[in-house]
mmCIF file of C-alpha atoms in Angstrom:
data_model
loop_
_atom_site.group_PDB
_atom_site.id
_atom_site.type_symbol
_atom_site.label_atom_id
_atom_site.label_comp_id
_atom_site.label_asym_id
_atom_site.label_seq_id
_atom_site.Cartn_x
_atom_site.Cartn_y
_atom_site.Cartn_z
ATOM 1 C CA MET Z 98 0.005 0.142 0.109
ATOM 2 C CA LYS Z 99 1.211 3.481 -0.645
ATOM 3 C CA LEU Z 100 0.755 6.155 1.529
ATOM 4 C CA PHE Z 101 0.883 10.002 1.242
ATOM 5 C CA ASP Z 102 1.322 11.907 4.490
ATOM 6 C CA LEU Z 103 -0.247 15.377 3.640
ATOM 7 C CA HIS Z 104 1.837 17.147 6.720
ATOM 8 C CA SER Z 105 5.035 15.907 8.126
ATOM 9 C CA HIS Z 106 7.857 17.717 9.937
ATOM 10 C CA TRP Z 107 11.637 17.637 8.985
ATOM 11 C CA GLY Z 108 13.888 15.461 10.683
ATOM 12 C CA THR Z 109 17.094 16.996 9.975
ATOM 13 C CA ARG Z 110 18.856 19.521 12.078
ATOM 14 C CA GLU Z 111 18.372 22.558 9.855
ATOM 15 C CA GLY Z 112 14.635 21.689 9.417
ATOM 16 C CA TYR Z 113 13.700 20.292 13.146
ATOM 17 C CA VAL Z 114 10.763 22.104 14.340
ATOM 18 C CA LEU Z 115 12.280 22.681 17.990
ATOM 19 C CA ARG Z 116 15.029 25.294 17.520
ATOM 20 C CA THR Z 117 15.551 26.643 21.336
ATOM 21 C CA LYS Z 118 17.171 24.997 24.296
ATOM 22 C CA GLU Z 119 14.013 25.988 26.117
ATOM 23 C CA ALA Z 120 11.881 24.050 23.470
ATOM 24 C CA LEU Z 121 14.269 21.013 23.322
ATOM 25 C CA ALA Z 122 14.103 20.865 26.970
ATOM 26 C CA GLN Z 123 10.299 20.979 26.847
ATOM 27 C CA GLN Z 124 10.261 18.078 24.206
ATOM 28 C CA LYS Z 125 11.491 15.913 26.974
ATOM 29 C CA ASN Z 126 9.019 16.784 29.563
ATOM 30 C CA THR Z 127 6.236 16.545 27.108
ATOM 31 C CA TRP Z 128 6.642 13.579 24.966
ATOM 32 C CA ASN Z 129 9.286 11.895 26.741
ATOM 33 C CA SER Z 130 11.830 12.128 23.748
ATOM 34 C CA THR Z 131 14.909 13.789 22.662
ATOM 35 C CA PRO Z 132 15.715 14.749 19.311
ATOM 36 C CA GLN Z 133 17.371 12.533 16.939
ATOM 37 C CA TYR Z 134 18.740 14.401 13.931
ATOM 38 C CA ASP Z 135 18.763 12.796 10.362
ATOM 39 C CA THR Z 136 20.650 13.798 7.150
ATOM 40 C CA GLU Z 137 18.796 14.440 4.089
ATOM 41 C CA GLU Z 138 19.660 10.919 2.700
ATOM 42 C CA GLU Z 139 18.621 9.235 6.342
ATOM 43 C CA MET Z 140 15.210 11.248 6.136
ATOM 44 C CA ALA Z 141 14.494 10.323 2.531
ATOM 45 C CA ALA Z 142 15.186 6.403 3.662
ATOM 46 C CA TYR Z 143 13.147 6.261 6.208
ATOM 47 C CA LEU Z 144 10.385 7.721 4.195
ATOM 48 C CA ARG Z 145 11.154 5.084 1.472
ATOM 49 C CA ALA Z 146 11.209 2.145 3.686
ATOM 50 C CA ASN Z 147 7.814 3.045 4.950
ATOM 51 C CA GLN Z 148 6.546 3.597 1.182
ATOM 52 C CA VAL Z 149 5.859 7.290 2.257
ATOM 53 C CA ARG Z 150 5.663 10.308 0.177
ATOM 54 C CA THR Z 151 5.074 13.440 2.148
ATOM 55 C CA LEU Z 152 5.003 17.448 2.330
ATOM 56 C CA LEU Z 153 6.708 18.942 4.694
ATOM 57 C CA ASP Z 154 6.174 22.082 7.109
ATOM 58 C CA PHE Z 155 9.360 23.640 9.213
ATOM 59 C CA GLY Z 156 6.705 24.698 11.518
ATOM 60 C CA PHE Z 157 9.124 27.477 13.080
ATOM 61 C CA THR Z 158 9.164 29.938 9.952
ATOM 62 C CA LYS Z 159 5.833 31.466 10.815
ATOM 63 C CA THR Z 160 7.276 33.936 13.033
ATOM 64 C CA LEU Z 161 11.068 34.409 11.523
ATOM 65 C CA PRO Z 162 11.840 37.443 9.275
ATOM 66 C CA LEU Z 163 11.985 37.082 5.963
ATOM 67 C CA GLU Z 164 16.000 37.588 5.729
ATOM 68 C CA GLU Z 165 15.609 34.626 7.845
ATOM 69 C CA VAL Z 166 13.032 32.602 5.961
ATOM 70 C CA VAL Z 167 14.567 32.895 2.362
ATOM 71 C CA PRO Z 168 17.724 30.720 2.965
ATOM 72 C CA LEU Z 169 15.464 27.957 4.783
ATOM 73 C CA HIS Z 170 12.727 27.871 1.792
ATOM 74 C CA ASP Z 171 16.071 27.639 -0.729
ATOM 75 C CA TYR Z 172 17.114 24.507 1.147
ATOM 76 C CA ALA Z 173 13.449 22.828 1.437
ATOM 77 C CA ILE Z 174 13.455 23.543 -2.561
ATOM 78 C CA ARG Z 175 16.596 21.860 -2.917
ATOM 79 C CA THR Z 176 16.240 19.067 -0.496
ATOM 80 C CA GLN Z 177 12.744 18.557 -2.400
ATOM 81 C CA ALA Z 178 14.358 18.689 -5.587
ATOM 82 C CA ALA Z 179 17.031 15.967 -4.449
ATOM 83 C CA TYR Z 180 14.308 13.537 -2.967
ATOM 84 C CA SER Z 181 11.276 14.208 -4.838
ATOM 85 C CA ASP Z 182 10.580 10.124 -4.993
ATOM 86 C CA CYS Z 183 9.699 10.612 -1.318
ATOM 87 C CA ILE Z 184 9.196 14.130 -0.740
ATOM 88 C CA PHE Z 185 6.315 15.328 -2.936
ATOM 89 C CA GLY Z 186 6.721 19.145 -1.742
ATOM 90 C CA LEU Z 187 6.479 21.411 0.962
ATOM 91 C CA TRP Z 188 4.015 23.792 3.083
ATOM 92 C CA LEU Z 189 5.394 27.317 3.854
ATOM 93 C CA GLN Z 190 4.436 28.843 7.200
ATOM 94 C CA ILE Z 191 5.190 32.574 6.751
ATOM 95 C CA ASP Z 192 4.423 35.398 9.098
ATOM 96 C CA PRO Z 193 1.507 36.888 7.714
ATOM 97 C CA LYS Z 194 2.307 40.259 9.165
ATOM 98 C CA LEU Z 195 4.953 40.598 6.053
ATOM 99 C CA GLY Z 196 2.191 41.071 3.984
ATOM 100 C CA LEU Z 197 2.815 41.435 0.265
ATOM 101 C CA ALA Z 198 6.459 40.763 0.806
ATOM 102 C CA GLY Z 199 5.604 37.532 2.617
ATOM 103 C CA ALA Z 200 3.065 36.613 -0.443
ATOM 104 C CA ASP Z 201 5.976 37.316 -2.777
ATOM 105 C CA GLU Z 202 7.959 34.822 -1.273
ATOM 106 C CA LEU Z 203 5.479 32.342 -1.461
ATOM 107 C CA ASP Z 204 4.984 32.883 -5.177
ATOM 108 C CA ARG Z 205 8.941 32.478 -5.778
ATOM 109 C CA CYS Z 206 9.103 29.562 -3.966
ATOM 110 C CA ILE Z 207 6.225 27.987 -6.017
ATOM 111 C CA LYS Z 208 7.876 29.115 -9.120
ATOM 112 C CA ALA Z 209 11.154 27.834 -8.263
ATOM 113 C CA SER Z 210 9.999 24.366 -6.877
ATOM 114 C CA LYS Z 211 9.737 21.600 -9.400
ATOM 115 C CA GLY Z 212 7.492 19.972 -6.807
ATOM 116 C CA PHE Z 213 4.366 20.932 -4.850
ATOM 117 C CA VAL Z 214 4.592 24.111 -2.798
ATOM 118 C CA SER Z 215 1.557 25.719 -0.837
ATOM 119 C CA VAL Z 216 1.227 27.996 2.061
ATOM 120 C CA CYS Z 217 0.289 26.510 5.376
ATOM 121 C CA ILE Z 218 -1.938 28.408 7.890
ATOM 122 C CA SER Z 219 -1.596 28.014 11.908
ATOM 123 C CA GLY Z 220 -4.564 30.479 13.273
ATOM 124 C CA SER Z 221 -3.658 29.392 16.805
ATOM 125 C CA GLY Z 222 -0.231 29.747 16.316
ATOM 126 C CA MET Z 223 -0.136 33.303 14.976
ATOM 127 C CA GLY Z 224 -3.570 34.812 16.732
ATOM 128 C CA HIS Z 225 -5.113 35.324 13.389
ATOM 129 C CA ALA Z 226 -8.096 33.042 12.439
ATOM 130 C CA ALA Z 227 -7.760 31.554 8.851
ATOM 131 C CA SER Z 228 -10.489 33.805 7.580
ATOM 132 C CA ASP Z 229 -8.356 37.056 8.827
ATOM 133 C CA PRO Z 230 -8.036 39.392 5.982
ATOM 134 C CA ILE Z 231 -4.173 39.252 7.025
ATOM 135 C CA TYR Z 232 -3.790 36.268 4.903
ATOM 136 C CA ARG Z 233 -5.436 37.438 1.702
ATOM 137 C CA PRO Z 234 -2.143 38.244 -0.153
ATOM 138 C CA PHE Z 235 -1.127 34.439 0.542
ATOM 139 C CA TYR Z 236 -4.540 33.319 -0.716
ATOM 140 C CA GLU Z 237 -4.264 35.338 -4.001
ATOM 141 C CA VAL Z 238 -0.937 33.605 -4.584
ATOM 142 C CA ALA Z 239 -2.156 30.179 -3.854
ATOM 143 C CA LEU Z 240 -5.195 30.413 -6.125
ATOM 144 C CA ALA Z 241 -3.249 32.071 -9.018
ATOM 145 C CA HIS Z 242 -1.048 29.214 -8.712
ATOM 146 C CA GLN Z 243 -4.442 26.632 -8.427
ATOM 147 C CA ARG Z 244 -2.982 25.366 -4.997
ATOM 148 C CA PRO Z 245 -4.489 24.149 -1.905
ATOM 149 C CA VAL Z 246 -3.818 25.530 1.553
ATOM 150 C CA LEU Z 247 -3.585 23.828 4.288
ATOM 151 C CA VAL Z 248 -5.272 25.291 7.548
ATOM 152 C CA LEU Z 249 -4.113 24.041 10.859
ATOM 153 C CA VAL Z 250 -6.918 23.656 13.470
ATOM 154 C CA GLY Z 251 -6.719 22.965 17.196
ATOM 155 C CA HIS Z 252 -3.526 23.216 19.258
ATOM 156 C CA THR Z 253 -0.242 21.389 19.354
ATOM 157 C CA GLY Z 254 2.131 20.278 22.478
ATOM 158 C CA ALA Z 255 3.961 23.363 21.478
ATOM 159 C CA GLY Z 256 4.201 25.375 24.826
ATOM 160 C CA ALA Z 257 3.322 22.857 27.133
ATOM 161 C CA GLY Z 258 4.221 22.609 30.680
#
């Protein structure tokens, strides 16, 4: 059976969702685990071994300034291209307060990637419901490229404790 994971997180150090010492310490308290980082090849091998194709999401980029997000997006596009047999594409979380500049970055990534790319909205993480007009520029880019948008609902263990 072939599996398609519509939303997963990175296993590499560069893409790992928990970034700070505090968040990594909280991982142990919340999930009783510690991070185990894979190389890009190891992450791809794991996906292949389980016959999974996925869409990856950094998860942590939604609050970063554009100058920090662009190199991460370039890394993601390169990684997806190198392992397109198991990494189908990317969900990008871009700070909605970046407005048109953020939407332009989404557009750039869609055009630069040979794989699937679209935007992921975390309303609870950003304090703006998915229906908030702040997301309009991002929705317009997705619509122009005929891409769906991933809207996360509910809460995660982030910030637990």
